[in-house]
Amino acid sequence: MESNFFLEAIIYLLAAVVFVPIAKKIGLSSILGYLFAGIAIGPSVFELIGQKGSDIMHFAEFGVVMMLFLIGLELDPYKFWRMRKFIAGMGSLQVIGTAILLFFGLQLILGWNWQISLTIALALSLSSTAIVLQTLKEKGLNNTSMGRSSFAVLLYQDIAVIPILAIIPLMVSEASDMNINQIAPSLISDFPAWIQTLVVTTAITAIYFSGRFVIVPLLRMVAKTRLQELFTASALLVVFAVSYLMQLVGLSPALGAFMAGVVLANSEFKHELEGDIAPFKGLLLGLFFIGVGASIDFDLIINNPIFIFAFVVALTSLKFLVLFGIGKVYGKNVDQNLQFSLGLSQAGEFGFVIMGFAMGLGIVPTALANQILAIIALSMLLTPFLTALNENYILPFVGTKETVSKDDVTIEETNAVIIAGFGHFGSTIGRMLRANKIEVTVLDHDAERVETLRKMGFNVYYGDATRLSLLKAAGAEEAKLFIAAIDNPEINLQLIVLLRKHFPHLKILARARNRNDAFELIDHGVANFYRETLYTAVHMGVDALVQLGFRKYTATRQGQQFIKYDQDTTLRLATKRHDKMAYMVTVQEEVALQEELLRRDLYAQNEGSDHSWDSEHLKKDVRDSTKP
């Protein structure tokens, strides 16, 4: 059919709207929904878009570019330096170990030459950053031991792409069947391999150091105009300009976007850029996965089913064993290690980049490269199924003994209070209740934390608190109070929706990270919400007033009044937050009213008796009264 941008956009978005909710409804990852949407609309099924393996990934290229820009933007150089031993240790063991085993396996079993074997081994050694990060986010595992280890390995892989793409031109020989027309034109394609490598390395280095002296000053100039749309446009200009430069020197535009993100990662504009682009991040990732699903050439798979499926199984098994061994070296529990190993056992989006680059240079024949691309896509498609299999049929019987299965959950006690999430926030509440002889039932999804806390004497149980069967077994039907203290606001909100639906009698105290999270809780009928930053900031404000000469009682009273007024303001703002103009006007009015109420409260107090438990003032009165 004739290509039409708007028609294809409608088809992509409609497919996502249909398939992703279905996938979530039956308990699958949203990633699988996007992949199935791509398969359905692709040329191998309904033929609604594109031609097999050609223009579909071009449509998804923008999604890949922006995704890698955001990944680079989150790569804080200082954070990386603090974690360098952990990242370099686990990451290098995984990439180098997997690449070496694949390299020798491809040579010995399939008899490929060393250039083809090394290129494919390097491409397949990398995992999917998009799939793993999305899975960690959806399941609320970012702050677990498995989540931190996965992030460390992915971070090393993202950085390893740079030298991998730099050394690939060195493998081009005079006898190679060059087919440069398959990739974007390169200004250095006619140069010797060693000069190409030197130019590429110089370009990457120049991009990184030019950020401080050119790009960041440019953004500062634009920021002074106070035009938000111009600032966003300038950031996109940087992304596309750097991506185009990478293309000119024969590298992938996606690598350029990643470098642009790294350049801006440590600038003062990092959070502003994340805020501007974050709303599109999920959609862009979905676009990429739809493109992956649509690019799977089922005719190619049907013609070579044994080779392709055997390769997928062998690749997944090999990466799983390497990762499981690394987890053992680093002392991981069996259940955490299984999640870590299976989660990273697929090939990744950088494999598409590396294989396309190598195919254009003539290192890998086109037919073989297309087979490898199908293998990469199938391994990515397999990951959510392996994750679901692990969670439902393996984890309940290994690792932490308190792990509970989906349909057969047994908890030995029923208490009036249940706490979901026992990190720094939840554990503080739990310790305070325990100190007052109130027993609680605690649910947490971090197996390592569960084992540690049980050794310390806490009654903590491992499980996903958003599962209805676990909530019933925990005694939610008899409990009086439920404290939702999960780190991830989205998971916390899912839990509250479930509680409101199935346990309407429960009083809910909910953790909120900020005012926006509080608005979501209000929309779901939660009146008792507690913003993390509010209470700490008010406590510091009280101490600041004391240091400036206010009596302790007076300052504390002002702090409590401030919290009360701010909570009331949040409830009023919740109804107007979707109207930006009305919201801003209301904010100004509420701030002025709040300050006026606090001033009146302060002046209305009886200064003569406003000491209460202010010990320093009482001591002064005693000293004064005893003087002769």
XYZ file of C-alpha atoms in Angstrom:
628
model
C 0.000 0.000 0.000
C 1.106 3.584 -0.562
C 3.106 4.989 2.304
C 1.348 7.715 4.288
C 2.847 9.067 7.493
C -0.430 9.950 9.182
C -2.061 6.662 8.262
C 0.914 4.674 9.579
C 0.930 6.756 12.777
C -2.757 5.984 13.308
C -2.123 2.279 12.728
C 0.796 2.199 15.179
C -1.074 4.033 17.919
C -4.303 2.078 17.423
C -2.404 -1.222 17.606
C -0.768 -0.110 20.866
C -4.099 1.006 22.356
C -5.649 -2.394 21.508
C -2.877 -4.862 22.316
C -1.153 -3.364 25.381
C -4.291 -3.287 27.605
C -5.043 -6.877 26.555
C -1.524 -7.940 27.534
C -1.814 -6.194 30.916
C -5.286 -7.647 31.474
C -4.009 -11.230 31.162
C -0.994 -10.504 33.374
C 1.716 -10.035 30.713
C 4.254 -7.236 30.388
C 3.381 -4.138 28.369
C 6.468 -4.909 26.288
C 4.795 -8.086 25.036
C 1.731 -6.039 24.140
C 3.827 -3.724 21.982
C 5.648 -6.647 20.348
C 2.390 -8.427 19.509
C 0.975 -5.166 18.161
C 3.961 -4.894 15.822
C 3.609 -8.505 14.699
C -0.100 -8.024 13.995
C 0.241 -4.893 11.864
C 3.512 -5.952 10.253
C 4.046 -7.335 6.748
C 4.075 -10.938 7.950
C 0.477 -10.881 9.288
C -2.047 -8.185 8.248
C 0.422 -6.234 6.067
C -0.899 -2.871 7.261
C 2.503 -1.202 7.186
C 5.916 -1.454 5.614
C 7.906 -3.996 3.747
C 9.638 -6.927 5.383
C 12.656 -5.783 7.413
C 13.150 -2.476 5.611
C 11.124 0.674 6.240
C 9.509 -0.404 9.515
C 12.643 0.033 11.591
C 13.140 3.424 9.936
C 9.801 4.471 11.429
C 10.965 3.209 14.823
C 14.422 4.796 14.534
C 13.237 8.039 16.103
C 12.067 6.070 19.126
C 15.454 4.365 19.435
C 17.299 7.669 19.129
C 15.252 9.370 21.843
C 15.380 6.298 24.081
C 19.173 6.221 23.962
C 19.329 9.967 24.555
C 17.386 9.484 27.793
C 19.622 6.563 28.777
C 22.693 8.728 28.228
C 21.056 11.581 30.130
C 20.637 9.316 33.163
C 24.310 8.334 33.074
C 25.717 10.526 35.814
C 29.554 10.416 35.510
C 30.005 10.929 39.260
C 27.563 8.138 40.113
C 29.355 5.917 37.642
C 32.702 6.695 39.253
C 31.372 5.833 42.718
C 30.051 2.498 41.400
C 33.019 1.859 39.084
C 34.246 -1.329 40.771
C 30.779 -2.858 40.908
C 29.900 -1.828 37.336
C 33.244 -2.777 35.838
C 33.328 -6.080 37.741
C 29.896 -7.475 36.913
C 29.635 -5.730 33.543
C 33.022 -6.790 32.192
C 32.550 -10.378 33.348
C 29.209 -10.548 31.526
C 30.188 -8.857 28.247
C 33.661 -10.356 27.881
C 32.672 -13.791 29.176
C 29.626 -14.060 26.910
C 31.503 -12.718 23.871
C 34.394 -15.173 24.300
C 32.118 -18.201 24.663
C 29.988 -17.132 21.692
C 33.071 -16.401 19.575
C 34.610 -19.844 20.017
C 31.233 -21.553 19.792
C 30.410 -19.922 16.452
C 33.818 -20.804 15.051
C 33.922 -24.400 16.260
C 30.266 -25.374 15.721
C 29.261 -23.294 12.700
C 32.678 -22.794 11.118
C 32.341 -19.051 10.512
C 35.456 -16.924 9.992
C 36.798 -14.918 12.891
C 35.469 -11.541 11.644
C 31.877 -12.793 11.392
C 32.131 -14.746 14.651
C 33.563 -11.821 16.626
C 31.075 -9.286 15.260
C 28.052 -11.470 15.991
C 29.423 -12.471 19.405
C 29.837 -8.823 20.392
C 26.371 -7.926 19.099
C 24.675 -10.775 20.973
C 26.593 -10.284 24.224
C 24.605 -7.091 24.915
C 21.197 -7.220 26.601
C 18.135 -5.049 26.032
C 18.341 -1.928 28.177
C 14.795 -0.981 27.195
C 13.232 -4.322 28.166
C 15.111 -4.717 31.439
C 14.566 -1.152 32.683
C 10.887 -1.239 31.723
C 10.433 -4.576 33.513
C 12.199 -3.323 36.649
C 10.012 -0.221 36.665
C 6.741 -2.123 36.156
C 7.525 -4.601 38.925
C 8.995 -2.055 41.357
C 12.385 -3.792 41.510
C 14.681 -0.827 40.854
C 15.881 -0.597 44.457
C 16.351 -4.325 45.019
C 19.681 -6.150 44.893
C 18.676 -7.654 41.544
C 17.666 -4.251 40.194
C 20.942 -2.605 41.185
C 22.972 -5.451 39.679
C 20.974 -5.344 36.447
C 21.493 -1.589 36.196
C 25.244 -1.997 36.730
C 25.564 -4.562 33.930
C 23.377 -2.514 31.562
C 25.403 0.604 32.272
C 28.623 -1.198 31.393
C 27.026 -2.550 28.207
C 25.864 0.905 27.114
C 29.400 2.221 27.497
C 30.912 -0.872 25.836
C 28.965 -0.103 22.644
C 31.311 2.814 21.945
C 34.542 0.766 21.631
C 32.649 -2.059 19.896
C 31.461 0.265 17.131
C 34.927 1.817 16.966
C 36.782 -1.492 16.404
C 34.364 -3.028 13.900
C 35.878 -1.089 10.929
C 39.239 -2.670 11.773
C 37.832 -6.067 10.778
C 37.152 -4.941 7.214
C 39.591 -6.707 4.898
C 40.442 -6.162 1.278
C 38.554 -9.323 0.399
C 35.364 -8.175 2.106
C 32.355 -7.877 -0.134
C 31.742 -4.204 0.590
C 28.190 -3.013 0.315
C 28.374 0.494 1.638
C 25.177 1.541 -0.086
C 23.205 -0.353 2.544
C 24.022 2.200 5.184
C 24.050 5.960 5.323
C 26.895 7.618 3.376
C 30.104 7.965 5.330
C 32.701 10.651 4.691
C 35.477 8.255 5.670
C 34.297 5.065 3.989
C 37.085 5.213 1.391
C 39.842 5.630 3.966
C 41.967 2.747 5.341
C 40.522 0.963 8.366
C 43.031 2.402 10.840
C 42.244 5.952 9.724
C 38.510 5.274 10.043
C 39.022 4.054 13.594
C 41.118 7.102 14.452
C 38.512 9.487 13.011
C 35.669 7.748 14.856
C 37.529 7.837 18.174
C 38.395 11.503 17.673
C 34.781 12.373 16.818
C 33.451 10.682 19.945
C 36.035 12.405 22.136
C 35.355 15.780 20.512
C 31.603 15.426 21.088
C 32.082 14.706 24.767
C 34.441 17.611 25.467
C 32.582 20.081 23.241
C 29.559 19.666 25.487
C 31.096 21.748 28.265
C 32.383 24.542 26.013
C 29.754 24.700 23.241
C 26.508 22.833 23.910
C 25.892 23.769 27.555
C 26.696 27.491 26.978
C 24.312 27.432 23.999
C 21.523 25.999 26.150
C 22.186 28.670 28.777
C 21.690 31.377 26.163
C 18.441 29.804 25.014
C 17.253 29.321 28.613
C 17.547 33.085 29.196
C 14.772 33.653 26.649
C 12.391 31.819 29.028
C 10.698 30.160 26.050
C 10.104 26.538 27.015
C 9.391 25.366 23.480
C 12.615 26.962 22.211
C 14.615 25.235 24.930
C 13.120 21.850 24.025
C 13.793 22.525 20.337
C 17.429 23.389 21.139
C 17.867 20.133 23.039
C 16.441 18.187 20.092
C 18.786 20.113 17.797
C 21.734 18.921 19.838
C 20.471 15.320 19.703
C 19.935 15.288 15.955
C 23.132 17.208 15.167
C 25.301 14.819 17.161
C 23.427 11.836 15.705
C 24.006 13.136 12.173
C 27.704 13.640 12.886
C 27.956 10.020 14.016
C 26.269 8.968 10.800
C 28.742 10.978 8.730
C 31.679 9.113 10.259
C 30.004 5.765 9.658
C 28.471 5.106 13.075
C 24.875 4.727 14.191
C 22.752 7.834 14.865
C 21.561 6.056 18.016
C 25.114 6.132 19.350
C 25.182 9.872 18.677
C 21.993 10.340 20.686
C 23.511 8.356 23.538
C 26.617 10.564 23.458
C 24.430 13.702 23.462
C 22.708 12.421 26.587
C 26.049 11.746 28.281
C 27.221 15.261 27.398
C 24.192 16.783 29.146
C 23.994 14.280 32.023
C 26.017 16.408 34.412
C 24.681 19.802 33.344
C 22.169 21.965 35.170
C 19.654 21.211 32.405
C 19.451 17.483 33.075
C 16.226 17.491 35.091
C 14.572 20.066 32.839
C 15.270 17.903 29.785
C 14.019 14.784 31.545
C 10.842 16.597 32.503
C 10.255 17.753 28.919
C 10.916 14.388 27.292
C 9.744 11.987 30.027
C 6.074 12.086 28.948
C 7.123 10.727 25.566
C 9.559 8.123 26.896
C 7.041 5.306 27.327
C 5.468 6.001 23.953
C 8.848 6.074 22.221
C 9.858 2.794 23.841
C 6.547 1.336 22.725
C 7.210 2.584 19.210
C 10.556 0.818 19.208
C 9.078 -2.488 20.367
C 6.275 -2.245 17.807
C 8.966 -1.778 15.184
C 10.839 -4.818 16.486
C 7.714 -6.956 16.361
C 6.806 -5.743 12.870
C 10.332 -6.335 11.552
C 10.327 -10.053 12.376
C 10.441 -11.835 9.014
C 8.367 -14.949 9.585
C 9.120 -16.227 6.071
C 12.788 -16.262 7.025
C 11.967 -18.120 10.237
C 9.757 -20.640 8.416
C 12.529 -21.352 5.903
C 15.132 -21.907 8.662
C 13.145 -22.870 11.770
C 15.597 -25.352 13.300
C 18.626 -23.078 12.955
C 16.887 -19.932 14.261
C 15.003 -21.469 17.175
C 18.001 -23.595 18.211
C 20.169 -20.461 18.091
C 17.670 -18.526 20.260
C 17.570 -21.309 22.858
C 21.368 -21.691 22.849
C 21.926 -17.931 23.141
C 19.440 -17.507 25.987
C 20.839 -20.531 27.845
C 24.445 -19.392 27.443
C 23.759 -15.856 28.669
C 21.694 -17.217 31.555
C 24.530 -19.502 32.698
C 27.131 -16.732 32.450
C 24.947 -14.318 34.410
C 24.011 -16.948 36.989
C 27.707 -17.673 37.541
C 28.404 -13.956 38.010
C 25.573 -13.766 40.535
C 27.100 -16.672 42.428
C 30.478 -14.932 42.496
C 28.820 -11.846 43.974
C 26.936 -13.889 46.588
C 23.367 -13.462 45.398
C 20.470 -15.488 46.761
C 19.035 -18.106 44.419
C 15.787 -16.226 43.781
C 17.515 -12.885 43.216
C 20.029 -14.607 40.954
C 17.297 -16.248 38.888
C 15.565 -12.908 38.344
C 18.885 -11.254 37.482
C 20.006 -13.987 35.065
C 16.716 -14.472 33.230
C 16.070 -10.741 33.030
C 19.304 -10.108 31.099
C 19.384 -13.313 29.053
C 18.106 -11.751 25.812
C 19.939 -9.900 23.054
C 19.309 -6.165 22.884
C 18.509 -3.178 20.729
C 22.195 -2.390 20.285
C 22.410 -5.715 18.453
C 20.301 -4.182 15.664
C 22.695 -1.228 15.548
C 25.863 -3.357 15.457
C 24.519 -5.849 12.906
C 23.281 -3.082 10.610
C 26.676 -1.397 10.806
C 28.569 -4.645 10.166
C 26.249 -5.579 7.288
C 26.867 -2.211 5.662
C 30.627 -2.706 5.931
C 30.343 -6.135 4.314
C 31.676 -8.004 7.339
C 28.508 -10.067 7.731
C 26.595 -11.269 4.609
C 23.117 -9.803 4.222
C 21.277 -13.149 4.462
C 23.094 -14.142 7.647
C 22.639 -10.665 9.143
C 18.878 -10.881 8.587
C 18.822 -14.242 10.378
C 20.722 -12.769 13.325
C 18.291 -9.833 13.447
C 15.397 -12.320 13.636
C 17.215 -14.165 16.438
C 17.674 -10.912 18.379
C 13.987 -10.025 18.012
C 12.833 -13.518 19.069
C 15.106 -13.524 22.115
C 13.610 -10.190 23.170
C 10.125 -11.588 22.587
C 10.958 -14.616 24.747
C 12.075 -12.625 27.800
C 8.650 -11.623 29.225
C 7.487 -15.254 28.960
C 10.590 -16.477 30.823
C 10.041 -13.807 33.483
C 6.426 -14.857 33.982
C 7.438 -18.537 34.097
C 10.076 -17.770 36.702
C 7.720 -15.745 38.908
C 4.822 -18.198 38.812
C 6.457 -21.637 38.734
C 10.096 -21.378 39.905
C 10.483 -18.625 42.523
C 7.770 -20.036 44.819
C 9.963 -23.102 45.433
C 13.492 -21.691 45.692
C 15.416 -19.035 47.572
C 13.626 -17.235 50.354
C 11.529 -19.813 52.207
C 8.766 -17.295 52.808
C 8.232 -16.910 49.067
C 4.583 -17.491 48.312
C 2.981 -18.951 45.237
C 0.239 -17.291 43.287
C -2.629 -19.501 44.341
C -1.449 -20.995 47.626
C -0.345 -18.331 50.075
C 0.026 -19.034 53.783
C 0.893 -16.403 56.396
C 1.042 -17.542 59.979
C -0.364 -14.420 61.659
C -3.153 -11.883 61.295
C -2.556 -8.413 62.730
C -4.550 -5.199 62.832
C -1.877 -3.358 60.838
C -0.334 -4.334 57.493
C 2.644 -2.502 55.981
C 3.501 -2.931 52.277
C 7.065 -1.883 51.491
C 9.704 -2.087 54.199
C 12.472 0.126 52.875
C 13.787 3.151 54.753
C 10.324 4.734 54.867
C 8.272 1.680 55.821
C 10.795 0.291 58.292
C 10.788 3.559 60.247
C 7.022 3.250 60.707
C 7.350 -0.428 61.592
C 9.983 0.204 64.256
C 7.908 2.969 65.819
C 4.802 0.756 66.010
C 6.835 -2.161 67.336
C 8.357 0.052 70.043
C 4.794 0.771 71.174
C 3.964 -2.963 71.316
C 1.868 -2.976 68.129
C 2.471 -6.048 65.965
C 2.337 -5.597 62.211
C 2.311 -7.849 59.145
C 4.917 -6.661 56.650
C 5.015 -7.432 52.924
C 8.074 -6.712 50.793
C 9.234 -7.679 47.297
C 12.998 -7.686 47.981
C 14.026 -11.205 48.995
C 17.422 -10.084 50.283
C 15.821 -7.450 52.507
C 13.263 -9.984 53.744
C 15.961 -12.409 54.879
C 17.977 -9.659 56.576
C 14.973 -8.243 58.450
C 13.776 -11.682 59.568
C 17.214 -12.303 61.076
C 16.711 -9.030 62.974
C 13.431 -10.304 64.419
C 10.866 -8.645 62.156
C 7.896 -10.621 60.816
C 8.444 -9.816 57.152
C 7.069 -11.842 54.256
C 8.248 -11.972 50.688
C 5.652 -11.320 47.999
C 4.063 -8.899 45.550
C 1.610 -6.785 47.551
C -0.427 -6.027 44.415
C -1.577 -9.670 44.312
C -5.055 -10.129 45.722
C -4.294 -13.632 47.012
C -1.374 -12.350 49.068
C -3.426 -9.497 50.546
C -6.169 -11.904 51.606
C -3.632 -14.276 53.154
C -2.029 -11.347 54.990
C -5.347 -10.741 56.725
C -6.546 -7.655 54.854
C -10.144 -8.743 55.380
C -9.707 -8.598 59.183
C -7.083 -5.849 59.451
C -8.002 -2.314 60.554
C -5.177 -0.264 59.050
C -3.101 -0.604 55.870
C 0.091 1.431 55.387
C 1.107 1.669 51.700
C 4.818 2.554 51.798
C 6.189 1.073 48.553
C 9.056 3.066 46.998
C 7.599 3.119 43.480
C 4.627 5.554 43.345
C 3.024 3.713 40.412
C 3.121 0.353 42.215
C 1.854 2.039 45.378
C -1.087 3.490 43.445
C -1.901 0.082 41.903
C -1.970 -1.374 45.400
C -4.331 1.334 46.665
C -6.734 0.813 43.747
C -6.806 -2.896 44.618
C -7.397 -2.180 48.301
C -10.212 0.286 47.632
C -11.938 -2.217 45.381
C -11.677 -5.391 47.485
C -11.218 -4.117 51.071
C -13.296 -0.904 51.365
C -13.373 -1.177 55.174
C -9.609 -0.692 55.503
C -8.267 2.650 56.648
C -5.366 3.489 54.326
C -2.307 5.589 55.119
C -0.404 6.153 51.868
C 3.089 7.332 51.099
C 3.436 10.044 48.418
C 6.722 11.159 46.933
C 5.506 14.642 46.003
C 2.371 16.725 45.467
C 1.622 15.134 42.076
C 1.556 11.697 43.699
C -0.717 13.119 46.386
C -3.116 14.334 43.683
C -3.344 10.787 42.293
C -4.095 9.425 45.763
C -6.819 12.029 46.287
C -8.419 11.000 42.998
C -8.679 7.454 44.377
C -10.325 8.540 47.624
C -7.277 8.451 49.924
C -7.529 11.205 52.516
C -4.485 10.245 54.598
C -1.421 10.789 52.406
C 2.079 11.656 53.572
C 4.526 13.428 51.299
C 8.134 12.462 51.901
C 9.677 15.887 51.373
C 7.033 17.908 53.227
C 7.611 16.624 56.754
C 11.407 16.626 56.543
C 11.410 20.161 55.130
C 9.010 21.404 57.816
C 11.121 19.788 60.548
C 14.183 21.592 59.215
C 12.177 24.808 59.034
C 11.216 24.418 62.703
C 14.880 23.997 63.657
C 15.756 27.050 61.555
C 13.191 29.145 63.459
C 14.642 27.944 66.788
C 18.162 28.848 65.675
C 16.866 32.324 64.797
C 15.488 32.893 68.303
C 11.932 31.496 68.227
C 10.820 29.454 71.222
C 10.771 25.705 70.555
C 7.060 25.389 71.299
C 6.186 28.331 69.054
C 8.277 27.020 66.167
C 6.829 23.503 66.483
C 3.283 24.869 66.581
C 3.979 26.884 63.441
C 5.350 23.780 61.767
C 2.240 21.760 62.591
C -0.015 24.558 61.384
C 1.986 24.811 58.155
C 1.462 21.083 57.504
C -2.273 21.388 58.176
C -2.690 24.364 55.856
C -0.563 22.727 53.159
C -2.637 19.539 53.308
C -5.829 21.594 52.908
C -4.249 23.449 49.984
C -3.341 20.174 48.286
C -6.936 18.964 48.519
C -8.196 22.175 46.906
C -5.534 22.170 44.184
C -6.279 18.557 43.225
C -9.532 19.567 41.563
C -7.882 22.284 39.454
C -4.574 20.742 38.444
C -5.719 19.883 34.894
C -6.442 23.555 34.154
C -2.979 25.119 34.128
C -4.125 28.739 34.334
C -6.637 28.090 37.119
C -4.049 25.991 38.933
C -1.412 28.754 38.912
C -3.902 31.389 40.081
C -5.084 29.095 42.876
C -1.512 28.375 43.945
C -0.770 32.092 44.295
C -3.967 32.657 46.269
C -3.353 29.676 48.548
C 0.261 30.656 49.291
C -0.797 34.175 50.238
C -3.666 32.849 52.383
C -1.416 30.288 54.082
C 1.175 32.920 55.006
C -1.541 35.220 56.373
C -3.056 32.430 58.512
C 0.363 31.550 59.946
C 1.016 35.202 60.830
C -2.367 35.511 62.544
C -1.752 32.286 64.448
C 1.605 33.563 65.641
C 0.275 36.946 66.780
C -2.761 35.361 68.472
C -0.621 33.263 70.776
C -0.192 34.383 74.348
C 3.502 35.064 74.566
C 3.418 34.911 78.352
C 2.351 31.267 78.445
C 3.779 30.141 75.103
C 6.693 28.319 76.732
C 5.013 24.975 77.498
C 7.770 22.386 77.326
C 10.453 24.895 76.218
C 13.036 23.774 78.782
C 15.625 26.438 78.027
C 13.110 29.204 78.727
C 11.975 27.505 81.972
C 15.581 27.153 83.118
C 16.117 30.843 82.474
C 13.006 31.693 84.530
C 14.253 29.521 87.399
C 17.687 31.150 87.330
C 16.153 34.597 87.293
C 13.826 33.793 90.218
C 16.661 32.480 92.406
C 18.820 35.538 92.002
C 18.977 37.707 95.135
